[in-house]
Coordinates of C-alpha atoms in Angstrom, one line a residue:
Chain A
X14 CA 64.2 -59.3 24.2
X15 CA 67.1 -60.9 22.8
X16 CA 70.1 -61.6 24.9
X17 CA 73.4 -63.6 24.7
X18 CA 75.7 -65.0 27.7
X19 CA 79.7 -64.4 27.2
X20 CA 82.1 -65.8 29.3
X21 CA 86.2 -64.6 28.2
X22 CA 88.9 -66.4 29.9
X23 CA 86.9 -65.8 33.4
X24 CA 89.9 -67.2 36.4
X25 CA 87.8 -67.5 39.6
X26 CA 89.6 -67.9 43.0
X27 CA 88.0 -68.4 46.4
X28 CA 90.1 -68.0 49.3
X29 CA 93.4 -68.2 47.7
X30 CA 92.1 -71.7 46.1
X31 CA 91.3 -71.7 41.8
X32 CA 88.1 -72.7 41.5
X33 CA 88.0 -71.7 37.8
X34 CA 90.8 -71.7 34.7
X35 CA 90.1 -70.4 31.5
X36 CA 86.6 -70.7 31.1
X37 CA 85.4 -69.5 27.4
X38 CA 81.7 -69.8 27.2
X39 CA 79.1 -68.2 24.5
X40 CA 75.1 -68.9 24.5
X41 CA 73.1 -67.2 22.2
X42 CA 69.4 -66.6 23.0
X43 CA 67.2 -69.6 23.1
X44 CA 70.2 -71.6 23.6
X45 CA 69.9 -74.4 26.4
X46 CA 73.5 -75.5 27.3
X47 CA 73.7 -78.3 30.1
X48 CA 76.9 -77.8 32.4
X49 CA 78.1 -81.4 33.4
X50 CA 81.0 -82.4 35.9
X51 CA 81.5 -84.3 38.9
X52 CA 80.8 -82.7 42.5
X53 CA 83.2 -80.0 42.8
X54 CA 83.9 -79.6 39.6
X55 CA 83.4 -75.4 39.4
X56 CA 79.9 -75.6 37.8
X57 CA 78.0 -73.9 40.6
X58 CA 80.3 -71.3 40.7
X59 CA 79.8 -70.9 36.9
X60 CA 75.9 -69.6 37.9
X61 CA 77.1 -67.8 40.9
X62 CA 79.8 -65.7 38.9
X63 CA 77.2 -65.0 36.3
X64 CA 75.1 -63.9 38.9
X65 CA 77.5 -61.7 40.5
X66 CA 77.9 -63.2 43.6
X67 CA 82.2 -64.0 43.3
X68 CA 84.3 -61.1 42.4
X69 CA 86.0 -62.6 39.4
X70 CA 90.3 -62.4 39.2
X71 CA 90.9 -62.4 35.7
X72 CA 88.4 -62.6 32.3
X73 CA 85.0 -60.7 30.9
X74 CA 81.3 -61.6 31.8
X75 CA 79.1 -59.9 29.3
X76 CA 74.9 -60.4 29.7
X77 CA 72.5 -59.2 27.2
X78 CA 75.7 -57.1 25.6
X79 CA 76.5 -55.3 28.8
X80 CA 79.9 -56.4 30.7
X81 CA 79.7 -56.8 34.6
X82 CA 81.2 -54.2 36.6
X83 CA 81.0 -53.4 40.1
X84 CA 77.9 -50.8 39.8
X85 CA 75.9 -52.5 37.7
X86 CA 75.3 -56.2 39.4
X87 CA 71.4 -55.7 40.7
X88 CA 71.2 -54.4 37.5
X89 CA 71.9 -57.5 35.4
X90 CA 70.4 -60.0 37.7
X91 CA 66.9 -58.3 36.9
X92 CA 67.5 -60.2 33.7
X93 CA 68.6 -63.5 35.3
X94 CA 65.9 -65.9 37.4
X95 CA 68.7 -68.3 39.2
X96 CA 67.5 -71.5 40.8
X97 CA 70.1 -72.1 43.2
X98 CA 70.7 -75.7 44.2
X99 CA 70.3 -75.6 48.3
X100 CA 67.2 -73.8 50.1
X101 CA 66.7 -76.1 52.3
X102 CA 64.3 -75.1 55.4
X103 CA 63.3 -76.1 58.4
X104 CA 60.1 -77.8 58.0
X105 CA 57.8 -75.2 61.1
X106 CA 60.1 -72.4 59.3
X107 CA 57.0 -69.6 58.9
X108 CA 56.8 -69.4 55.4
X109 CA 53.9 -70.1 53.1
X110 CA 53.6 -71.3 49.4
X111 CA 52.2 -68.4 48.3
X112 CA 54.7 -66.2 50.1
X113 CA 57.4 -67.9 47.9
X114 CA 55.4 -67.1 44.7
X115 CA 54.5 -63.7 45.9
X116 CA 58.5 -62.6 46.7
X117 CA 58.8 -61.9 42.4
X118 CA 55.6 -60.2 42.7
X119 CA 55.1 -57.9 45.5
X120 CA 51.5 -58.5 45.8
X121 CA 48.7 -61.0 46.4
X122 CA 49.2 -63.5 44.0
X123 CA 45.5 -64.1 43.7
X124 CA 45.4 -60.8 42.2
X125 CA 48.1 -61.0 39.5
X126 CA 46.6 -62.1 35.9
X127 CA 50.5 -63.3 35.2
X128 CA 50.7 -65.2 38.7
X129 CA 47.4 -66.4 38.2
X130 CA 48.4 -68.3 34.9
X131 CA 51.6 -70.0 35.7
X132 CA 50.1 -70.8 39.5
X133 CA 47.4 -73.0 37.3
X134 CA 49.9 -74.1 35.1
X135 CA 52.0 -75.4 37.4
X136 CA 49.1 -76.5 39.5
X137 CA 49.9 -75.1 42.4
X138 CA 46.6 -74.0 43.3
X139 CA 46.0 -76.6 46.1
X140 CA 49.7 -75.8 47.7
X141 CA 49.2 -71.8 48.2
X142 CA 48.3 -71.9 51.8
X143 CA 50.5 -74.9 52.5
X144 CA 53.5 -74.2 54.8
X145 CA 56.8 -74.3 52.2
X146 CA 58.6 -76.0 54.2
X147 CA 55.9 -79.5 54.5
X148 CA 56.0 -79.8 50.4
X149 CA 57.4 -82.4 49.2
X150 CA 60.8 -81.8 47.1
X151 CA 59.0 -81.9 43.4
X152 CA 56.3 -79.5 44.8
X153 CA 59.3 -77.0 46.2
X154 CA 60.9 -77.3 42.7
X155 CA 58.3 -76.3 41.2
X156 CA 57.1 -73.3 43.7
X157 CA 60.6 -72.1 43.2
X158 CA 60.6 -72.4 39.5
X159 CA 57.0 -70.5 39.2
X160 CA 58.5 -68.0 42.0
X161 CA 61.7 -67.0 39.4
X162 CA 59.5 -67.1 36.2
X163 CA 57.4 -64.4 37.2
X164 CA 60.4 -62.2 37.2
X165 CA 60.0 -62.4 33.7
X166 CA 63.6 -63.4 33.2
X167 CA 65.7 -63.7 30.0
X168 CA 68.1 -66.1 31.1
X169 CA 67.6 -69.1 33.3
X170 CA 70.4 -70.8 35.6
X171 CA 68.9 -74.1 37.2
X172 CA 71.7 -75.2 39.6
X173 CA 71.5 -79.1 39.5
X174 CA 67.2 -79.1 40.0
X175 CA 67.5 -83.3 40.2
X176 CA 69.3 -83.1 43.6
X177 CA 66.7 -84.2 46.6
X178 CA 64.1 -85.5 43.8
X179 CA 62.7 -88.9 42.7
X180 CA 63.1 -90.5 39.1
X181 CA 59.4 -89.5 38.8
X182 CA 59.4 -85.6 40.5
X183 CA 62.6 -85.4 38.2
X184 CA 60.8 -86.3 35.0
X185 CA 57.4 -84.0 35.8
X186 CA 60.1 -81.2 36.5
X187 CA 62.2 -81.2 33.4
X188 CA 59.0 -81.4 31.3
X189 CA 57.4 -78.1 32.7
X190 CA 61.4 -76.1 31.8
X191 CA 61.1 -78.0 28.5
X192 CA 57.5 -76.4 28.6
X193 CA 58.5 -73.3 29.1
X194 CA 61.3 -73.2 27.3
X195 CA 59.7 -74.0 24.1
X196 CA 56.7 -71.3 25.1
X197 CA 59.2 -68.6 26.2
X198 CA 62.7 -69.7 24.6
X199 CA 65.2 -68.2 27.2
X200 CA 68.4 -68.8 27.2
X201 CA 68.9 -71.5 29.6
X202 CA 72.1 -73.1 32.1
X203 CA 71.4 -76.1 33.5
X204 CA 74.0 -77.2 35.7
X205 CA 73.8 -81.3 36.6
X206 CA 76.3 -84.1 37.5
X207 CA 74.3 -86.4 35.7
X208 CA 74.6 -88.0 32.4
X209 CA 71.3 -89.2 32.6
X210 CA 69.7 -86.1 33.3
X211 CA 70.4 -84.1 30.6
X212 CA 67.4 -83.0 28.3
X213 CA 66.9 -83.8 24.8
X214 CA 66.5 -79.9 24.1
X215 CA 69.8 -79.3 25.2
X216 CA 71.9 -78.5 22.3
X217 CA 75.0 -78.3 23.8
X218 CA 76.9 -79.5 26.8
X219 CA 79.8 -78.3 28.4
X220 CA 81.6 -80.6 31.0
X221 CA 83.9 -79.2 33.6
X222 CA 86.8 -80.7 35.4
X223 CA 88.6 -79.4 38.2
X224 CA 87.6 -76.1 36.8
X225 CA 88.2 -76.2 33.3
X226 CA 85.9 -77.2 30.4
X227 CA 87.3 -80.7 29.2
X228 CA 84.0 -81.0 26.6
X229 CA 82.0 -78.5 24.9
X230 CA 79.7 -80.6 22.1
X231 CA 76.2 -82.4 21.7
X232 CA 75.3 -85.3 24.4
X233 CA 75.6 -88.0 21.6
X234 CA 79.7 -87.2 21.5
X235 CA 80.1 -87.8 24.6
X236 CA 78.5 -91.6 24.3
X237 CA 81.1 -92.1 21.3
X238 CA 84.0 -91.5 23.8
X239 CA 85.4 -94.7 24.8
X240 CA 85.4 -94.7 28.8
X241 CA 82.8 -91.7 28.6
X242 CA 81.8 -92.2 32.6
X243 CA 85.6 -92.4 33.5
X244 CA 86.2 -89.4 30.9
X245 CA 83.4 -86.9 33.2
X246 CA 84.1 -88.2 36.1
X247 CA 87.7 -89.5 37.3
Chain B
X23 CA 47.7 -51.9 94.2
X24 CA 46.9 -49.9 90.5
X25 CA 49.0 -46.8 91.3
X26 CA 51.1 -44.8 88.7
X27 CA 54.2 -46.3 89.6
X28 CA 52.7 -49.9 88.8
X29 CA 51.0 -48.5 86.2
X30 CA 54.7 -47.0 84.5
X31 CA 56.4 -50.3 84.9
X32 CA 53.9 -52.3 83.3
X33 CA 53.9 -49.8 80.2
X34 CA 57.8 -50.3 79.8
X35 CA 57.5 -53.9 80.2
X36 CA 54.8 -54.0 77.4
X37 CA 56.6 -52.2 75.5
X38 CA 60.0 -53.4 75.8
X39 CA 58.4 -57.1 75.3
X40 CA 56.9 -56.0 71.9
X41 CA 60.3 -54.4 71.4
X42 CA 62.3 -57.7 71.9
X43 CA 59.4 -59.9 71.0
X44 CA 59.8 -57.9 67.3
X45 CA 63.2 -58.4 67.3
X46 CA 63.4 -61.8 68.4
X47 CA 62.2 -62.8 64.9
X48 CA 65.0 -61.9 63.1
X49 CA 67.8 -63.8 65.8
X50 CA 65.2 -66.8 66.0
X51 CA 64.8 -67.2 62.5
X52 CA 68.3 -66.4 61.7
X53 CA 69.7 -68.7 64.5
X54 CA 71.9 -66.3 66.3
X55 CA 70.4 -66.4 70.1
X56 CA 74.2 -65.1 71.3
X57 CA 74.2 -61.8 69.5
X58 CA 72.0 -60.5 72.6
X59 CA 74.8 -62.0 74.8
X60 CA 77.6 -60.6 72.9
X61 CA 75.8 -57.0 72.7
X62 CA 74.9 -56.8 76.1
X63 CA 78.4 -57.4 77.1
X64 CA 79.5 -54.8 74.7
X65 CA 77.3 -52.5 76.6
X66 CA 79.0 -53.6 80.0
X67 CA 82.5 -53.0 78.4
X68 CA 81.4 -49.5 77.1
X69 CA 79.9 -48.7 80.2
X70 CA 83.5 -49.3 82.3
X71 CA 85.8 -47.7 79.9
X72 CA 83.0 -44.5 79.8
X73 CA 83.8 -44.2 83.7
X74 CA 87.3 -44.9 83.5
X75 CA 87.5 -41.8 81.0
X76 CA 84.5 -40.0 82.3
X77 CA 82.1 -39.8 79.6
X78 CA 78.4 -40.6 80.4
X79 CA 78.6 -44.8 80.8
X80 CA 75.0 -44.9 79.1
X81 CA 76.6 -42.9 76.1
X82 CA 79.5 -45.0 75.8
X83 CA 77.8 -48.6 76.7
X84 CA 75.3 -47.5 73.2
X85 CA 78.4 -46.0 71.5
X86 CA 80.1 -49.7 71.7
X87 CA 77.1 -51.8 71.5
X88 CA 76.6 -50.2 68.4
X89 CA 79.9 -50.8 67.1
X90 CA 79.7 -54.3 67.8
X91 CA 76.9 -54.7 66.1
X92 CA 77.6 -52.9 63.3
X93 CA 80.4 -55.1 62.5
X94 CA 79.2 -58.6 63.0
X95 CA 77.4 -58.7 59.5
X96 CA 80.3 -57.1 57.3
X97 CA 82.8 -59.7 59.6
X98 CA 80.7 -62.7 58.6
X99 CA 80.5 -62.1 55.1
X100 CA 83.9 -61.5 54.8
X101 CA 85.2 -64.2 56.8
X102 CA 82.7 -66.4 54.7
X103 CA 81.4 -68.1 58.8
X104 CA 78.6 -68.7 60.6
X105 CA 77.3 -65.3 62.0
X106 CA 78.0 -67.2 65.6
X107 CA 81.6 -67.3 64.9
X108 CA 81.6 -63.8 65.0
X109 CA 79.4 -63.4 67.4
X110 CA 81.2 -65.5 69.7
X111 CA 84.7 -63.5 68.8
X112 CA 83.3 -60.2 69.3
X113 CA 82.0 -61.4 72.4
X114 CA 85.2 -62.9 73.6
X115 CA 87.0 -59.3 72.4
X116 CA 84.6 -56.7 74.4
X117 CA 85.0 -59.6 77.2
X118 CA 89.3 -58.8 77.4
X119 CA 88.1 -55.2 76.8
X120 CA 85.7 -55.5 79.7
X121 CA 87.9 -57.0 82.4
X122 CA 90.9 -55.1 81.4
X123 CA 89.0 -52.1 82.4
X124 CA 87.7 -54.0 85.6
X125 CA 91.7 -54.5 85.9
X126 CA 91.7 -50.5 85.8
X127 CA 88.8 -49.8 88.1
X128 CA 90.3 -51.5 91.1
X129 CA 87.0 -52.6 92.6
X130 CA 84.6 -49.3 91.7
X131 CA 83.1 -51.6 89.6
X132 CA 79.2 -52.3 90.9
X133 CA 77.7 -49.6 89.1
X134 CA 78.8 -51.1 85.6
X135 CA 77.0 -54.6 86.6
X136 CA 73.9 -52.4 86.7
X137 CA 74.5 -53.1 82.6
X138 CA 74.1 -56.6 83.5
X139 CA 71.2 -56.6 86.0
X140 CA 69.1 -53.5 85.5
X141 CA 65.9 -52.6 87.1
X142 CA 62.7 -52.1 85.3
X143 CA 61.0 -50.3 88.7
X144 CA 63.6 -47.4 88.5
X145 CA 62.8 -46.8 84.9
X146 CA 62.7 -43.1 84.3
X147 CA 61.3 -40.9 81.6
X148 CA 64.1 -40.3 79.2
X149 CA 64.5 -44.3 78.9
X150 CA 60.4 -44.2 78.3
X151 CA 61.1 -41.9 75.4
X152 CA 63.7 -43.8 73.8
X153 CA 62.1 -47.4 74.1
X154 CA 59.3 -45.1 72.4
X155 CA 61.3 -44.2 69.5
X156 CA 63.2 -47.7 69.6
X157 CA 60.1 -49.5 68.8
X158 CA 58.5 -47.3 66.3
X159 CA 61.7 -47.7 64.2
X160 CA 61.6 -51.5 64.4
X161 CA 58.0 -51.6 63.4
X162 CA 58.7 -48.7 60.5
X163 CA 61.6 -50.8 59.1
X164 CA 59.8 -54.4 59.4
X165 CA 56.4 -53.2 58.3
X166 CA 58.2 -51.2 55.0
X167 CA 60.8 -53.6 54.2
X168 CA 58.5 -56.6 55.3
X169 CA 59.2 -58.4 51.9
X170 CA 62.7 -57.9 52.0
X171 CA 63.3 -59.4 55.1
X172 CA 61.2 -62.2 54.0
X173 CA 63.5 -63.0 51.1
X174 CA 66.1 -63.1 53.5
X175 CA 65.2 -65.2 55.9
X176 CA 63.9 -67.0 53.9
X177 CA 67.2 -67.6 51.9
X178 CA 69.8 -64.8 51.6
X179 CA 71.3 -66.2 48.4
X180 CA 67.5 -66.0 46.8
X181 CA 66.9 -62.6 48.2
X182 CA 70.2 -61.5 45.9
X183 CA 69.0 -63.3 43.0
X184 CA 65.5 -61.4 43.2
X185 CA 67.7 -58.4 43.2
X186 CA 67.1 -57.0 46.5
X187 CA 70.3 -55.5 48.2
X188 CA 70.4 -58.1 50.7
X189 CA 73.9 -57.0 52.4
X190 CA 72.5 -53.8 53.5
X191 CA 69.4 -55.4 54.5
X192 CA 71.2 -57.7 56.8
X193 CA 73.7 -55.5 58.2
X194 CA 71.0 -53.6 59.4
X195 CA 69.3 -56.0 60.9
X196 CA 73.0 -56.6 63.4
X197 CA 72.2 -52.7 63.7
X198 CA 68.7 -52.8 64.8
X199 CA 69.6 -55.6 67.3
X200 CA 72.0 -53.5 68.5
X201 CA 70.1 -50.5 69.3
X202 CA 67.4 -52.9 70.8
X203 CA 69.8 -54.4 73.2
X204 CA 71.8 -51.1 74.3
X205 CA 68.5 -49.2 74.7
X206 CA 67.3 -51.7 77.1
X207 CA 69.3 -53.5 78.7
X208 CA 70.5 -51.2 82.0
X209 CA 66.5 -50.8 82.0
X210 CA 65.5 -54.4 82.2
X211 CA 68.7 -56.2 82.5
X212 CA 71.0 -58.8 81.0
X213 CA 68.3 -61.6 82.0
X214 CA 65.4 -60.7 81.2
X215 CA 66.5 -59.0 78.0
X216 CA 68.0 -62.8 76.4
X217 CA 64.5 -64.2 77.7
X218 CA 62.4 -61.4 75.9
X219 CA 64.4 -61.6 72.6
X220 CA 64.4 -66.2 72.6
X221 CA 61.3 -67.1 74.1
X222 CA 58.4 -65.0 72.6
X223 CA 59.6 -66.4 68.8
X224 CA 59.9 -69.9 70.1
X225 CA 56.6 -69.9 71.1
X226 CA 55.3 -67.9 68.2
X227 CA 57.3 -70.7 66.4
X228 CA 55.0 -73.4 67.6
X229 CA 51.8 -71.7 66.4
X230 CA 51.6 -70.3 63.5
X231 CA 53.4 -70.9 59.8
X232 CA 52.8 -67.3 58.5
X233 CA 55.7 -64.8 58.8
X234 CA 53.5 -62.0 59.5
X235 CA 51.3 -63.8 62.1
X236 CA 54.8 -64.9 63.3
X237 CA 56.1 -61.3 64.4
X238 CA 52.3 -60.3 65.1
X239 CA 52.3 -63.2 67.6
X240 CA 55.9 -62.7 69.1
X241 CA 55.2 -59.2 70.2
X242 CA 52.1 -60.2 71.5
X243 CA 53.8 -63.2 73.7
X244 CA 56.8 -60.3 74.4
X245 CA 53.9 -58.1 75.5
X246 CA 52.3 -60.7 77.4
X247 CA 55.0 -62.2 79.5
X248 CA 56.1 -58.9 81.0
X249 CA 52.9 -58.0 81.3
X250 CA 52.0 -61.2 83.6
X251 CA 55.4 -61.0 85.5
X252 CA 55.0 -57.6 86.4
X253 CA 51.4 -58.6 87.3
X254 CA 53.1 -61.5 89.6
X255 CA 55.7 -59.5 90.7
X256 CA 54.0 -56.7 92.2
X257 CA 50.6 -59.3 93.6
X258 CA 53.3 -61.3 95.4
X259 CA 56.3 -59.0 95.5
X260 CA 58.9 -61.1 94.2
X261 CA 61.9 -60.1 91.7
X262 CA 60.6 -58.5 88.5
X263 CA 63.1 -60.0 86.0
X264 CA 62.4 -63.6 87.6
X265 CA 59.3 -63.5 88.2
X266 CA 59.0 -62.1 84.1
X267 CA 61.3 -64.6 83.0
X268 CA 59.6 -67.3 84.4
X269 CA 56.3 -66.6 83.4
X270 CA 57.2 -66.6 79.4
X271 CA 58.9 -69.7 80.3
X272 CA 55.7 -71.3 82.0
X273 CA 53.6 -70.4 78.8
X274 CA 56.9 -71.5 76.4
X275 CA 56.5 -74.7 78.2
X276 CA 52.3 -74.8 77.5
X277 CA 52.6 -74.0 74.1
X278 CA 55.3 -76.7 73.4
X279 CA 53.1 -79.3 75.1
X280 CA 49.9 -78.1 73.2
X281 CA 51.4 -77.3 69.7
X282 CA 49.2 -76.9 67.1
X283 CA 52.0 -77.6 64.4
X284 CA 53.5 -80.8 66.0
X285 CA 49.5 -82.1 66.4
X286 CA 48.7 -81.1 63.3
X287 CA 52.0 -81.9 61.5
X288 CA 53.6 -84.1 63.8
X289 CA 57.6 -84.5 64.9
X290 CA 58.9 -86.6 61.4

């Protein structure tokens, strides 16, 4: 299924505060655009509009050709996995690995041909009757990663995915979306406030500033700025 | 000893300790022990202002309770706090209520402490009936919508994301508590009600990591604790509520010491 993203002059406030000006956005499908900005910035709330979670002010939100309204919401996020940056939990909390994978599924993931393959491709085997909350943060990334792919989405938000993991867990993570990105080609935002952490696939990169888009290009403009770490993020 | 009058008070205690033991899940998990506090005192409130205007106080103490609870979810959201924020300002609200009706009543006021204290021994058969009904609707809802409460204790935000309409979902949870807490407590009392809803979870807490085994296990230790206070109570005739409070407590206490998660997982 093909699908685009369209942002049109989308204003966002929260509690009286402007969180977002102006923001024009388009990604085709297959498109992998990295959203980069300091802390604060407005790229969270980027996914979280998209996802229908803000009430937008001013501006247009189209998904797959169809423009958000306030019926249609659960609608559209059938065709959106989101990976939101914080779920952290209590390490006792009773919740199992396999729970996590199951809550796309709505049955025993041993018994799901489509569970079955991304649970070994993943390798997750050995975690399924781990409690969630003792994994480590590279083998949460991934549960949660397998957990929104099986929802067989179109479009993929990862909401800064490198926070809480090593140089290593990092690496091992952005290969298995560059995996699967390549495999499934979704339409991908990846929201980071990292230079360093951008992927080679990613075409284009937006950054954000106090809730505008300063930059929309390819990563290698952004080195041939002079002051390029100043430019993001002072 | 085993006479029909023992024999009735122990079936209400089990069955109000799988009832709060059930629900308990849901305020453990979500971290909101005062909403029983804040309901409960809803109930009291209710109760005055039902004799003050002569309307049925057990009608009135539900009718308010209810109301409470039916707002606390819709408040937070909106307010974008911590459920305990408006917990805490409902509480202080039906509080001013309460005592300006106590203000009103001019010192006829025992009967609506009986909101407060309860007694499990005079429990009659209406309130049998509707502890009945209470607890097959908690078990309906948690056994159909099992998965969506998952999602969202797990992590509201997630549960949205997967598309599952998580605002009614935990609204209704605020209303369930609600009902829980109204229903029972001029049958058992403020006391032992806050016990039956903390301690059974916190001990289920320390023994298993599976969400079902977790509310399977809670109504069990709900079950279990009246169950063995009444038992006390009526081999050594001491206080019901105490003596059922302080036995859930005694085994909280065990089960903390001999935790199979901490040994097994340890405290880091």
């Amino acid at each position: 299924m093909s699908c685009t993203i369209e942002i049109e002059n989308l204003h966002l406030k929260l509690s009286s505060k402007v969180i977002l000006k102006n923001i024009n956005l388009k990604a085709e499908h297959g498109d992998f655009i990295t959203i980069l900005g300091p802390n604060g910035s407005g790229k969270t709330s980027i996914l979280k509009t998209l996802m229908g979670f803000y009430k937008i002010d001013k501006g247009k939100i189209k998904i797959c050709d169809e423009t958000y309204e306030n019926n249609n919401t659960l609608n559209l996020r059938k065709k959106i996995s989101y990976l939101p940056q914080n779920y952290e939990i209590d390490k006792f909390f009773p919740i199992l690995t396999k729970d996590i994978i199951e809550l796309s599924i709505n049955e025993n993931c041993l018994k799901n041909k489509r569970a079955m393959e991304i649970i070994n491709e993943f390798n997750l085997m050995d975690l399924l009757k781990k409690p969630f909350g003792l994994l480590s943060g590279g083998e949460k990334q991934k549960t949660m990663l397998a957990m929104i792919l099986l929802r067989d989405p179109v479009i993929l938000l990862l909401d800064e995915p490198n926070l809480n993991l090593d140089m290593l867990a990092y690496k091992n993570f952005l290969k298995l979306v560059e995996k699967i990105y390549m495999e499934k080609k979704l339409t991908i935002l990846f929201v980071t406030h990292l230079l360093t952490h951008i992927s080679d696939l990613s075409k284009k990169v937006l950054i954000l500033k106090a809730g505008k888009i300063i930059f929309s290009g390819k990563k290698e403009e952004i080195f041939k700025k002079e002051n390029y770490i100043e430019f993001i993020y002072d | 000893m085993i006479d029909e009058f023992f024999l009735k008070t122990l079936f209400t205690g089990i069955c109000v300790g799988i009832e709060c033991g059930l629900i308990g899940v849901f305020i453990f998990l979500l971290n909101i022990p005062f909403v029983g506090v804040a309901i409960a005192h809803s109930a009291m409130a209710g109760g005055i202002w039902g004799f003050i205007f002569n309307i049925p106080t057990k009608f009135s103490a539900f009718l308010l309770s209810l109301i409470s609870s039916f707002f606390i979810g819709p408040v937070t959201d909106k307010a974008k706090v911590n459920p305990n924020i408006t917990i805490s300002i409902i509480f202080s609200a039906v509080m001013g209520f309460a005592f300006l009706g106590i203000g009103i009543l001019k010192g006829k006021n025992e009967m609506v402490l009986n909101f407060l204290w309860g007694n499990i021994l005079l429990v009659n058969f209406l309130d049998i009936v509707l502890i009945l009904l209470t607890l097959i609707l908690e078990i309906i809802v948690i056994v159909i919508f099992y998965r969506q409460y998952m999602a969202i204790l797990f992590n509201r935000e997630i549960a949205a994301s997967l598309g599952i309409n998580e605002k009614v979902f935990y609204y209704l949870i605020f209303f369930i508590i609600g009902i829980v807490v109204s229903i029972n407590l001029d049958i058992i009392g403020g006391l032992m009600l806050f016990s039956l809803i903390i301690t059974p979870p916190a001990i289920a807490y320390h023994i298993t990591f599976e969400l079902k085994k977790f509310f399977i296990l809670s109504g069990v230790f709900g079950a279990s604790g009246t169950a063995g206070g009444i038992i006390l109570a009526f081999l050594f005739n001491l206080p019901v509520s105490a003596s059922v409070v302080l036995f859930t407590t005694f085994v909280f206490i065990m089960v903390l010491v001999f935790s199979p998660k901490r040994r097994k997982y340890g405290e880091s």
